[in-house]
Every structure is written in C-alpha cells, then in structure tokens.
Coordinates of C-alpha atoms (C1' of nucleotides) in Angstrom, one line a residue:
Chain A
M262 CA 51.6 136.4 93.5
M263 CA 53.0 138.0 96.0
H264 CA 51.6 135.1 98.3
D265 CA 53.3 132.0 96.0
P266 CA 56.1 133.8 94.3
L267 CA 57.8 130.2 93.4
G268 CA 54.6 129.1 92.4
C269 CA 54.4 126.5 95.4
D270 CA 50.7 126.0 95.2
D271 CA 51.3 124.1 92.2
C272 CA 54.9 122.4 92.8
P273 CA 55.1 118.9 91.5
V274 CA 56.9 118.2 94.4
R275 CA 55.6 120.3 97.4
E276 CA 55.1 117.2 99.5
I277 CA 58.0 115.4 99.2
A278 CA 61.1 118.1 99.0
V279 CA 62.8 119.7 101.5
C280 CA 60.2 122.7 102.0
A281 CA 57.2 119.7 102.5
G282 CA 56.6 119.9 106.2
L283 CA 57.2 123.0 106.6
G284 CA 54.2 125.4 108.1
E285 CA 52.5 127.8 105.4
V286 CA 54.0 130.7 106.7
E287 CA 57.8 129.5 107.0
R288 CA 57.2 128.0 103.3
R289 CA 56.3 131.5 102.6
D290 CA 59.2 133.0 104.0
L291 CA 61.2 130.6 102.4
A292 CA 59.5 130.9 98.6
R293 CA 60.5 134.4 99.3
L294 CA 63.8 134.5 99.5
G295 CA 64.6 132.0 96.5
R296 CA 63.7 131.7 92.4
R297 CA 62.4 129.1 90.3
K298 CA 64.3 129.1 86.9
S299 CA 64.3 126.5 84.3
Y300 CA 67.2 125.3 82.2
R301 CA 67.5 123.0 79.2
R302 CA 69.3 119.9 78.7
G303 CA 73.3 120.4 78.9
E304 CA 73.0 123.4 80.5
T305 CA 75.8 124.2 83.7
I306 CA 73.2 125.1 86.5
F307 CA 76.5 126.2 88.7
A308 CA 79.9 125.5 88.2
A309 CA 82.3 124.7 90.8
G310 CA 83.7 126.9 92.9
D311 CA 80.6 129.3 92.2
S312 CA 79.5 130.3 95.5
S313 CA 76.5 132.3 95.3
I314 CA 74.3 129.5 95.6
A315 CA 73.5 127.6 98.7
C316 CA 70.7 125.2 97.9
A317 CA 68.4 124.1 95.0
T318 CA 65.8 121.7 95.4
L319 CA 65.1 119.5 91.6
V320 CA 61.5 120.4 90.4
S321 CA 61.4 118.3 87.5
G322 CA 63.7 117.2 85.2
A323 CA 67.2 115.4 86.2
V324 CA 70.5 116.9 87.0
K325 CA 74.1 115.0 87.3
L326 CA 76.5 116.6 90.1
S327 CA 80.2 116.1 88.4
R328 CA 84.0 116.8 89.4
F329 CA 86.7 117.3 87.6
D330 CA 90.2 116.5 88.1
A331 CA 93.4 118.4 87.1
Q332 CA 93.6 116.8 83.8
G333 CA 89.7 118.4 82.9
T334 CA 88.3 114.0 83.2
E335 CA 85.0 114.8 84.5
R336 CA 83.4 112.1 87.1
T337 CA 80.0 112.3 88.2
V338 CA 79.3 111.3 91.6
A339 CA 75.3 111.7 91.8
L340 CA 72.0 112.6 90.0
L341 CA 69.2 114.1 91.0
H342 CA 65.9 113.3 90.7
P343 CA 62.5 115.5 91.1
A344 CA 62.5 116.5 94.7
G345 CA 66.1 115.7 95.2
F346 CA 68.4 119.0 97.2
L347 CA 71.5 120.1 96.4
A348 CA 73.6 121.5 99.4
R349 CA 76.2 122.8 100.0
L350 CA 75.5 124.8 103.0
F351 CA 78.5 125.2 105.3
A352 CA 81.0 123.3 102.8
V353 CA 84.3 124.0 102.9
E354 CA 84.3 124.6 99.5
I355 CA 81.9 123.7 96.7
D356 CA 83.5 121.1 94.4
C357 CA 80.9 119.8 92.0
T358 CA 79.5 121.2 89.0
A359 CA 76.2 120.8 88.4
T360 CA 74.1 119.8 84.8
A361 CA 70.9 119.5 83.6
L362 CA 70.4 116.0 81.9
S363 CA 67.2 116.8 80.9
D364 CA 65.1 120.0 80.4
C365 CA 64.9 120.7 84.2
T366 CA 63.4 123.1 86.7
L367 CA 64.6 124.1 89.9
C368 CA 64.4 126.5 92.8
L369 CA 67.2 128.2 93.7
F370 CA 68.0 129.9 97.1
P371 CA 71.2 132.2 97.1
R372 CA 73.9 131.3 100.0
D373 CA 73.8 134.6 102.1
V374 CA 70.1 134.8 102.2
V375 CA 69.7 131.3 103.0
E376 CA 72.4 130.8 106.0
R377 CA 70.5 133.6 107.6
Q378 CA 67.2 131.2 107.4
M379 CA 68.9 128.7 108.5
R380 CA 70.2 130.2 111.9
S381 CA 66.8 131.8 112.7
H382 CA 64.2 128.8 111.9
S383 CA 65.9 125.5 112.8
D384 CA 63.2 124.0 111.2
F385 CA 65.0 124.4 107.5
M386 CA 68.4 123.7 108.9
E387 CA 66.9 120.8 110.0
R388 CA 65.1 119.6 107.0
V389 CA 68.8 120.4 105.0
L390 CA 70.6 118.7 107.4
R391 CA 68.0 115.4 106.9
A392 CA 68.4 116.2 103.2
T393 CA 72.3 116.3 103.2
S394 CA 72.1 112.8 105.3
E395 CA 69.9 111.1 102.5
Q396 CA 72.3 112.6 99.8
L397 CA 75.3 111.1 102.1
A398 CA 73.7 107.6 101.6
S399 CA 72.9 108.0 98.4
A400 CA 76.4 108.5 97.6
H401 CA 77.4 105.5 99.6
N402 CA 74.8 103.3 97.9
L403 CA 76.6 104.3 94.7
I404 CA 79.8 103.5 96.4
D405 CA 78.4 100.1 97.0
L406 CA 76.8 99.6 92.9
I407 CA 80.8 101.0 91.4
G408 CA 83.5 99.3 94.5
R409 CA 81.9 95.6 93.5
R410 CA 79.5 94.8 91.1
D411 CA 80.1 93.9 87.6
A412 CA 78.9 95.4 84.8
R413 CA 75.2 94.0 84.6
A414 CA 74.6 95.0 88.0
R415 CA 75.6 98.4 87.6
V416 CA 73.7 98.8 84.6
T417 CA 70.7 97.4 86.2
G418 CA 71.4 98.7 89.1
L419 CA 71.7 102.2 87.2
L420 CA 68.1 101.5 85.9
L421 CA 66.3 100.8 89.1
I422 CA 67.8 104.0 90.4
F423 CA 66.4 106.1 87.9
A424 CA 62.9 103.7 87.7
E425 CA 62.9 104.5 91.7
G426 CA 63.6 108.2 91.4
S427 CA 61.4 109.0 88.4
C428 CA 58.0 107.1 89.4
D429 CA 56.6 107.3 93.2
G430 CA 55.5 104.0 94.4
P431 CA 56.5 100.6 93.6
L432 CA 57.9 99.1 90.2
A433 CA 56.4 97.5 88.1
D434 CA 57.0 95.3 85.1
G435 CA 56.6 96.8 81.7
Q436 CA 57.1 100.6 82.6
L437 CA 58.4 102.9 80.6
L438 CA 61.4 104.6 81.6
D439 CA 62.9 107.7 80.1
L440 CA 66.6 107.7 80.7
P441 CA 67.4 110.8 79.7
L442 CA 71.4 110.0 79.9
T443 CA 73.6 109.6 76.9
R444 CA 75.4 106.4 76.8
G445 CA 78.5 108.4 77.6
E446 CA 76.7 109.7 80.7
V447 CA 75.5 106.5 81.9
A448 CA 79.2 105.0 81.4
N449 CA 80.8 107.9 83.5
F450 CA 78.5 107.7 86.2
L451 CA 79.0 103.9 86.4
G452 CA 82.6 104.0 86.0
L453 CA 82.4 102.0 82.8
T454 CA 83.3 102.6 79.4
I455 CA 80.5 103.3 76.3
E456 CA 80.7 100.2 74.6
T457 CA 80.3 97.9 77.8
V458 CA 77.1 99.9 78.5
S459 CA 76.0 99.4 75.0
R460 CA 76.9 95.7 75.4
Q461 CA 74.8 95.1 78.4
L462 CA 72.1 96.5 77.5
T463 CA 72.2 94.7 74.5
I464 CA 72.2 91.6 76.4
L465 CA 70.2 92.6 78.9
E466 CA 67.4 93.6 76.0
A467 CA 68.2 89.7 74.6
E468 CA 67.2 87.8 77.9
G469 CA 63.8 89.6 77.5
A470 CA 64.1 91.9 80.9
I471 CA 64.2 95.0 79.0
A472 CA 63.5 96.6 75.7
R473 CA 64.7 99.5 74.4
E474 CA 62.4 102.1 72.4
G475 CA 64.5 104.7 71.1
P476 CA 67.4 106.2 72.0
R477 CA 65.8 106.8 75.4
G478 CA 63.3 104.7 76.5
I479 CA 63.8 101.4 78.4
R480 CA 60.8 99.6 79.2
L481 CA 61.3 97.4 82.2
L482 CA 60.0 94.2 81.1
R483 CA 61.4 92.0 84.1
V484 CA 61.9 93.7 86.9
A485 CA 63.1 91.1 88.8
A486 CA 65.7 90.0 86.5
L487 CA 67.3 93.5 87.0
A488 CA 67.4 93.6 91.1
P489 CA 70.1 92.0 93.0
P490 CA 69.5 88.5 94.8
T491 CA 67.6 88.5 97.6
D492 CA 68.1 85.1 99.5
Chain B
M818 CA 85.4 116.8 136.9
M819 CA 82.2 118.7 137.4
H820 CA 83.2 121.1 134.5
D821 CA 85.2 119.1 132.1
P822 CA 82.8 115.6 132.3
L823 CA 84.4 114.5 128.7
G824 CA 87.7 115.1 129.2
C825 CA 87.8 117.9 126.3
D826 CA 90.7 120.3 128.4
D827 CA 93.1 117.5 126.8
C828 CA 90.9 116.4 124.0
P829 CA 94.0 115.8 121.0
V830 CA 91.0 117.2 118.8
R831 CA 89.7 120.1 120.8
E832 CA 90.8 122.7 118.0
I833 CA 89.4 120.7 115.1
A834 CA 86.4 118.8 115.6
V835 CA 82.9 119.1 115.2
C836 CA 83.0 120.8 119.2
A837 CA 85.5 123.2 118.1
G838 CA 84.6 127.1 118.1
L839 CA 82.0 126.3 120.0
G840 CA 82.5 128.8 122.5
E841 CA 83.5 127.6 126.6
V842 CA 80.0 127.6 127.6
E843 CA 78.4 125.4 124.8
R844 CA 81.3 123.1 124.9
R845 CA 80.5 122.3 128.3
D846 CA 76.9 122.1 127.6
L847 CA 77.8 119.8 125.1
A848 CA 80.1 118.0 127.2
R849 CA 77.7 117.0 130.0
L850 CA 75.7 115.3 127.1
G851 CA 77.9 112.9 125.7
R852 CA 80.6 110.2 127.1
R853 CA 83.8 109.4 126.4
K854 CA 84.4 105.6 125.1
S855 CA 87.1 103.4 124.4
Y856 CA 86.9 100.6 121.8
R857 CA 89.8 97.5 120.9
R858 CA 90.3 97.0 117.3
G859 CA 87.6 95.1 115.7
E860 CA 85.0 96.2 118.0
T861 CA 81.6 97.0 116.8
I862 CA 80.7 100.8 117.9
F863 CA 77.4 101.0 116.5
A864 CA 75.5 98.2 114.2
A865 CA 73.0 99.3 111.4
G866 CA 69.5 99.5 112.9
D867 CA 71.0 100.8 115.9
S868 CA 69.3 104.3 116.6
S869 CA 70.5 105.4 120.4
I870 CA 73.6 107.3 118.8
A871 CA 73.4 109.8 116.9
C872 CA 76.5 110.9 116.6
A873 CA 79.9 110.5 117.6
T874 CA 83.3 112.5 117.0
L875 CA 86.3 110.1 116.7
V876 CA 89.2 111.6 119.3
S877 CA 91.8 109.0 118.4
G878 CA 92.7 105.7 116.5
A879 CA 90.6 104.9 113.3
V880 CA 87.1 103.7 112.5
K881 CA 85.3 102.1 109.4
L882 CA 81.8 102.1 107.9
S883 CA 80.2 99.7 106.1
R884 CA 77.2 98.2 105.5
F885 CA 75.9 94.6 104.8
D886 CA 74.1 93.6 101.9
A887 CA 71.1 90.8 101.5
Q888 CA 73.9 88.3 101.2
G889 CA 75.8 89.5 104.4
T890 CA 78.7 90.8 102.1
E891 CA 80.6 93.7 103.9
R892 CA 81.0 96.8 101.8
T893 CA 83.0 99.5 103.2
V894 CA 81.7 102.8 102.7
A895 CA 84.3 105.4 104.5
L896 CA 86.8 105.3 106.9
L897 CA 87.4 108.0 109.6
H898 CA 90.2 109.5 111.0
P899 CA 90.9 111.5 114.4
A900 CA 88.5 114.9 114.7
G901 CA 86.3 112.6 112.3
F902 CA 82.9 112.5 112.5
L903 CA 79.7 110.3 112.2
A904 CA 76.7 111.7 111.8
R905 CA 73.1 110.2 110.9
L906 CA 71.2 112.8 112.5
F907 CA 67.3 113.2 111.5
A908 CA 68.1 110.5 108.5
V909 CA 65.7 107.9 107.9
E910 CA 67.9 104.8 108.8
I911 CA 70.9 104.1 109.9
D912 CA 72.6 101.6 107.4
C913 CA 75.8 101.4 108.6
T914 CA 78.1 99.6 110.9
A915 CA 80.7 101.6 112.4
T916 CA 83.9 99.4 114.0
A917 CA 86.9 100.0 115.1
L918 CA 89.8 99.7 113.2
S919 CA 92.5 100.1 115.6
D920 CA 91.9 100.8 119.3
C921 CA 90.5 104.0 119.2
T922 CA 88.6 106.3 121.7
L923 CA 85.0 108.1 120.6
C924 CA 83.0 111.0 122.0
L925 CA 79.2 109.4 121.8
F926 CA 76.2 111.6 122.3
P927 CA 72.8 109.7 123.1
R928 CA 70.4 110.8 119.9
D929 CA 67.4 112.1 122.2
V930 CA 69.6 114.5 124.1
V931 CA 71.0 115.8 121.2
E932 CA 68.3 116.7 118.7
R933 CA 66.7 118.9 121.2
Q934 CA 70.3 120.1 121.7
M935 CA 70.9 121.1 118.0
R936 CA 67.0 122.5 117.9
S937 CA 67.8 124.8 120.6
H938 CA 71.6 125.5 119.5
S939 CA 71.6 126.5 116.0
D940 CA 75.6 127.0 116.3
F941 CA 75.9 123.0 117.0
M942 CA 73.5 122.3 114.3
E943 CA 75.5 124.1 111.9
R944 CA 78.7 122.5 112.7
V945 CA 77.4 119.1 112.3
L946 CA 75.8 120.0 109.0
R947 CA 79.2 121.0 107.6
A948 CA 80.5 118.1 109.1
T949 CA 77.6 115.9 107.0
S950 CA 78.9 118.1 104.1
E951 CA 82.3 117.5 104.6
Q952 CA 81.3 113.3 104.9
L953 CA 79.5 113.9 101.9
A954 CA 82.7 115.3 99.8
S955 CA 84.8 112.6 101.3
A956 CA 82.3 110.0 99.9
H957 CA 82.6 112.0 96.1
N958 CA 86.3 111.5 97.1
L959 CA 86.0 107.7 97.5
I960 CA 83.8 107.3 94.2
D961 CA 86.0 109.1 92.3
L962 CA 88.9 106.7 93.6
I963 CA 87.0 103.8 92.9
G964 CA 85.0 104.3 89.8
R965 CA 88.0 104.9 87.6
R966 CA 91.1 104.3 88.6
D967 CA 93.6 100.9 88.1
A968 CA 94.3 99.2 90.9
R969 CA 97.8 101.1 91.6
A970 CA 96.0 104.4 91.9
R971 CA 93.4 102.8 94.2
V972 CA 96.5 101.5 96.4
T973 CA 98.3 105.2 96.7
G974 CA 95.5 106.6 97.2
L975 CA 94.1 105.0 99.9
L976 CA 98.2 105.2 101.2
L977 CA 97.5 108.9 100.8
I978 CA 93.7 109.4 102.2
F979 CA 95.6 107.9 105.1
A980 CA 98.8 110.1 105.7
E981 CA 97.0 112.8 105.4
G982 CA 94.3 111.7 107.8
S983 CA 96.8 110.6 110.1
C984 CA 98.9 113.5 110.6
D985 CA 98.4 117.1 110.3
G986 CA 100.6 119.2 108.2
P987 CA 101.8 118.7 104.9
L988 CA 103.4 114.8 103.5
A989 CA 106.9 114.7 103.2
D990 CA 109.1 112.1 102.4
G991 CA 110.6 109.2 104.8
Q992 CA 107.2 109.5 106.6
L993 CA 105.8 106.7 108.5
L994 CA 102.4 105.5 108.5
D995 CA 100.5 102.8 110.4
L996 CA 97.8 101.2 108.5
P997 CA 95.8 99.9 110.8
L998 CA 93.6 97.8 108.2
T999 CA 94.4 94.5 107.5
R1000 CA 94.8 93.3 103.4
G1001 CA 91.4 92.2 103.4
E1002 CA 90.0 95.1 104.5
V1003 CA 92.0 97.7 102.0
A1004 CA 90.5 95.2 99.0
N1005 CA 86.7 95.8 100.7
F1006 CA 87.3 99.4 100.7
L1007 CA 88.9 99.6 97.5
G1008 CA 86.9 97.6 95.4
L1009 CA 89.8 95.1 95.0
T1010 CA 91.1 91.5 95.8
I1011 CA 93.6 90.7 99.1
E1012 CA 96.1 89.7 96.4
T1013 CA 95.7 92.3 94.2
V1014 CA 96.7 94.9 97.2
S1015 CA 99.2 92.6 98.5
R1016 CA 100.9 92.9 94.7
Q1017 CA 100.7 96.8 94.0
L1018 CA 102.3 97.3 97.8
T1019 CA 105.0 94.6 96.6
I1020 CA 105.4 96.8 93.1
L1021 CA 105.5 100.1 94.8
E1022 CA 108.4 98.7 97.4
A1023 CA 110.4 97.6 94.3
E1024 CA 110.4 100.8 92.8
G1025 CA 111.2 102.6 96.1
A1026 CA 108.0 104.9 96.5
I1027 CA 107.3 103.0 100.2
A1028 CA 109.1 100.6 102.6
R1029 CA 106.9 98.3 104.4
E1030 CA 108.2 98.3 108.0
G1031 CA 106.2 94.9 109.4
P1032 CA 103.0 94.2 109.0
R1033 CA 100.9 97.4 109.5
G1034 CA 103.8 100.1 109.0
I1035 CA 104.5 101.9 105.8
R1036 CA 107.3 104.1 105.2
L1037 CA 106.7 106.7 102.4
L1038 CA 109.8 107.3 100.7
R1039 CA 108.5 109.3 97.5
V1040 CA 105.3 111.1 98.2
A1041 CA 105.3 112.3 94.5
A1042 CA 105.2 109.1 93.0
L1043 CA 102.3 108.3 94.8
A1044 CA 100.4 111.5 93.9
P1045 CA 98.4 111.3 90.9
P1046 CA 99.6 113.5 88.1
T1047 CA 99.1 117.2 88.0
D1048 CA 99.1 118.4 84.5
Chain C
dC791 C1' 74.4 114.6 49.6
dG792 C1' 78.1 114.6 52.6
dA793 C1' 78.7 115.6 57.6
dT794 C1' 78.3 115.2 61.7
dG795 C1' 77.4 112.7 66.3
dA796 C1' 75.6 108.6 69.1
dC797 C1' 74.8 104.5 69.8
dT798 C1' 76.3 99.4 68.4
dT799 C1' 78.8 95.3 67.1
dG800 C1' 83.0 92.7 66.7
dA801 C1' 88.1 91.6 67.3
dC802 C1' 91.9 91.7 70.5
dA803 C1' 94.5 93.0 74.6
dC804 C1' 95.3 93.7 79.2
dC805 C1' 94.2 94.2 83.9
dA806 C1' 92.6 92.2 87.6
dA807 C1' 89.9 88.1 89.7
dT808 C1' 90.2 83.4 90.5
dC809 C1' 92.8 79.2 91.9
dA810 C1' 96.3 77.5 94.4
dA811 C1' 101.0 76.4 96.8
dC812 C1' 104.1 78.6 100.1
dT813 C1' 106.1 81.8 103.8
dG814 C1' 106.4 83.6 108.4
dA815 C1' 104.3 84.9 112.8
dG816 C1' 102.0 83.5 117.4
dG817 C1' 99.4 80.3 119.7
dT818 C1' 98.8 75.7 121.7
dG819 C1' 99.7 71.4 123.5
dG820 C1' 101.8 67.0 123.7
Chain D
dC967 C1' 111.5 72.1 123.3
dC968 C1' 109.3 70.9 119.3
dA969 C1' 105.2 69.5 116.7
dC970 C1' 101.1 71.5 114.9
dC971 C1' 97.9 74.5 113.7
dT972 C1' 96.3 78.8 111.9
dC973 C1' 95.6 83.1 109.9
dA974 C1' 97.5 87.0 107.4
dG975 C1' 100.4 87.7 103.8
dT976 C1' 102.9 86.8 99.7
dT977 C1' 103.6 84.9 95.0
dG978 C1' 102.6 82.2 91.3
dA979 C1' 99.3 80.4 87.1
dT980 C1' 95.7 80.9 84.6
dT981 C1' 91.1 82.8 83.2
dG982 C1' 87.7 85.7 82.4
dG983 C1' 85.7 90.5 82.2
dT984 C1' 86.0 94.9 80.4
dG985 C1' 89.1 98.5 77.6
dT986 C1' 91.0 99.7 73.7
dC987 C1' 90.5 100.2 68.8
dA988 C1' 87.8 99.8 64.6
dA989 C1' 84.7 99.9 61.7
dG990 C1' 79.8 100.0 60.5
dT991 C1' 74.6 101.8 61.4
dC992 C1' 71.4 105.3 62.2
dA993 C1' 69.0 109.5 62.6
dT994 C1' 69.8 114.3 62.5
dC995 C1' 71.0 118.3 59.8
dG996 C1' 73.5 121.6 56.9

DNA sequence: CGATGACTTGACACCAATCAACTGAGGTGG
DNA sequence: CCACCTCAGTTGATTGGTGTCAAGTCATCG
C-alpha cells in the first residue's frame, strides 16, 4: 500500500492520463502527493475561488466545469471525461466550479505540493502543459460548436463528444451511450433551452439516428447521420 | 546589438509579456533564440499544420486565431492583443491559423529550440504554462459571450474585450478605440452575420453609447451602457 | 393519494438570418 | 475629368429557427 497510495496499479486511465509516460519512480513520487476521492452526482469538487487544489485527474465518471456570472447564472464551459485533466496551475485566479455529473472518482493534487513538484520535475510540468493545451483545443472545439451551428448540430455534436470521450476506439453504429447530463445541463452547455434540446432529440429519434433508452441512455443507430458533412 | 538581439530594451510589452519576470540573464538567453518579425494586415503568421513555430509573443498590433472546417469555413476562436501569447507547445497538433488583423510585430520562437529551453529553465516553462492558462480563461470568456448572449451583448462584449486589450488601465468614457476587424471578422468571431453587427452598432450609436469615427474608429461615450448589468 | 421534478409536446412570439437594394470610398481606365 | 468598377458597410423587407409560455406525461417519493 505504501508503494501504491493512489491505487495507480489498477487505475483504469493510467495509460492515458497525465500521469502516463512518467517513469515508475516519478509516478510513485507523484502518487504520494495526491489522494483519490470519490464524489456523488451533483457534488461540488471545487468551487470558484478555492485554491487548495491545483490539479486533478478524472479517473471515472464525468465532470462539468462552469462559471457563474454576476446574476448567479450558470454557464458550463467544459466537460471532462475519464483521463481528463483539470489544471489551474499558476493561473491568475480559479474562476470555475467543478461539479460531478455522475458518481465519479478523481485523483486530487494539492496546490503547494504540486507546484514544488513541477518546478523540480520538468517532465511532469511538460505533461501538465500538454494537458492544458488540450483543454484549450477542446475549448476551441466548443466555441466552434456553439458559435455557428444550429440546434441540431449542437446536439449531435454533444452526442459525439460524449461518445468519443466515454469509449476508446472508433464509434460504431448501435453503440449505447450513457449521457449523464440532465436536459438542463445539456441546454446550458450548448447555449440552448431545455425544450429545444428535447425537440432535437425527438427529431433525431424520429429520423432513426438515435434511440432513447431510459432517461439517460442513448443508442447511436446511425453515427453518419450525427457527424457533420465531410465534403 | 549582440546583447539585445530582439530589441527587448525598448519593447513596449517587456513588463507584461511572457518574458517579463525573467531575470536579465534568462531574458537574454531567451532573446537569442527568437526573432522579431513584422506582418502586414491580412498576412498569415502561421497556418494550421505548421509546426516550425512553437510560440510567439505579440508585441504590437492585433492577431486572430482561426480554424477552418471541412468545407473551408473560417471560425475565429481567439483574438490576441499586445503582450498576448501564442503557444502550442507540446500540443498534439496545431490546428489554428494565425492571421494579422492589423500591421503587427511579434517575437517568434522556433519549436526545437524553445522546447529545449523550457526543459532546462523551469521558470520559463512556468510562464508558458501560466500564459496558456490565461488563454484558456479567455476561451471560456468567449464561450460565455457567444453561448448565451444576444446580438447586442456580443457586440458590446467585443468592444470591451478590445478596449481592455488595447489599453492599459481602466476604461474611461470618451476613449477612442481602434477596431482593426472588418465587419465580417467581427461577425465571424461573435457567431453573427455582418448585417446584425452593423445594425447593433447603429443602435448603440443611436443610443449615444458609442460614436463611429471612420470605418475603424469607435469612441466609447458611455462605458456603463456597454457593460453587462452588475446586480 | 398527492407532490415533486425531469422531461415532452404544443402554440405563439421574437430575434437574428437571409435576400436584396443602396451608399460611399478607393481605384482604374478611357 | 469622369465613367465605371469593386468592395465594405448600411439599411430595409421578409422568413425561419429558437425562445417563451403553457399544458401534459411519467416516474419517484412521502
């Protein structure tokens, strides 16, 4: 147990998360600094302004990052899938709140200890930087999605984001997708209303592109009908 | 000249750019690795897929970052102001094209040499990481702006982004703003059409919030009328 | 059994997209 | 010098997609 305090040995994302690629020794060093914690759906992982946690890796489940404006209106700015990385290292301020979308498990690394670790292990810092770059790229993907697409494309875009994030390997027709977001959360993320999201799903189901199975389950019947045109 | 190859000594952003905070020695080390280059409005600074440039600091002028989808449609995902930082270090792929919005000057750092420098100077890497985090935060700001705001709020939001980016210090009524974007570029960035942008500017001018001075100049008459409600 | 909350569906209104015409500046050439 | 073109921008008329409001369904829970 002393040698594997975070349970890395059976970590489902050890090969793809930010910790991957570190040597055995470095990983153990890192593992000693963090702790693994589980959250239930709806729980706040950290709130805006909380600076105790510097970064975190999502081991299982799904997490949303959102902000609240002056009126207290929520705005979801990112979704995280397993192996996803939350980093606010050296940021001027932490302005996002992280909330569990489903029951989930994370490896949390406290700020002080991680900043020291990063300065002495440039490999680790490099991986953090790479992860932050990927976060930036997916923020750009989201900008693309909500900036110019109509309601249908936004909904299909979200389905594809989740399908790709929750499974490894390419998508196949018939795949069952667990969408842990409520309609309200989907709407908030996509910049739509609950009603519009619901209607789009109805349309997609009528077209035979998807089938709803229970409140959260969505079976992707024809992936090609969801993807944007490739010409 | 050997001691100041990039012209750092009279650099207008030396106190706020990514290079600030480095010691004199480190900055000279860094300066030896980069080169300063000027671009004219419309020129491409680097295209998607070009991996020769790892990062760049904008010294003067304005730059847009955009992507092109399968149909070749442009989607602007970020704007850069002086002291702004472009980094795609360790990213899986460079997917953005950087274009000069106005005549501008940048310090460019080639990829190979910068990655070496980062690994040996953790101070530098830390600043790059911080800059990338700030880029992420402004991407989130943009998501907020275009995801749920109406046309008026998007246009005023852009005006404020540019006003804050192009001057240091707080905003004051009566300030003249040079908006180097064409209507089409504004529309693309905000996820609107040219016509809607034009109409919103007309409305804002009729309300006395702004005054258009020439094709590019906008005088901010009442900043309070542009800012979102704070209650 | 009623209450609650997530979701769906319908009717309608409204904002922004679309299509189209017009203006004005800058450039070119007869 | 003026006719003409082009291109960015503005303005107007109309359409359509999405928001809004409202009602209704269904599952869960006390």
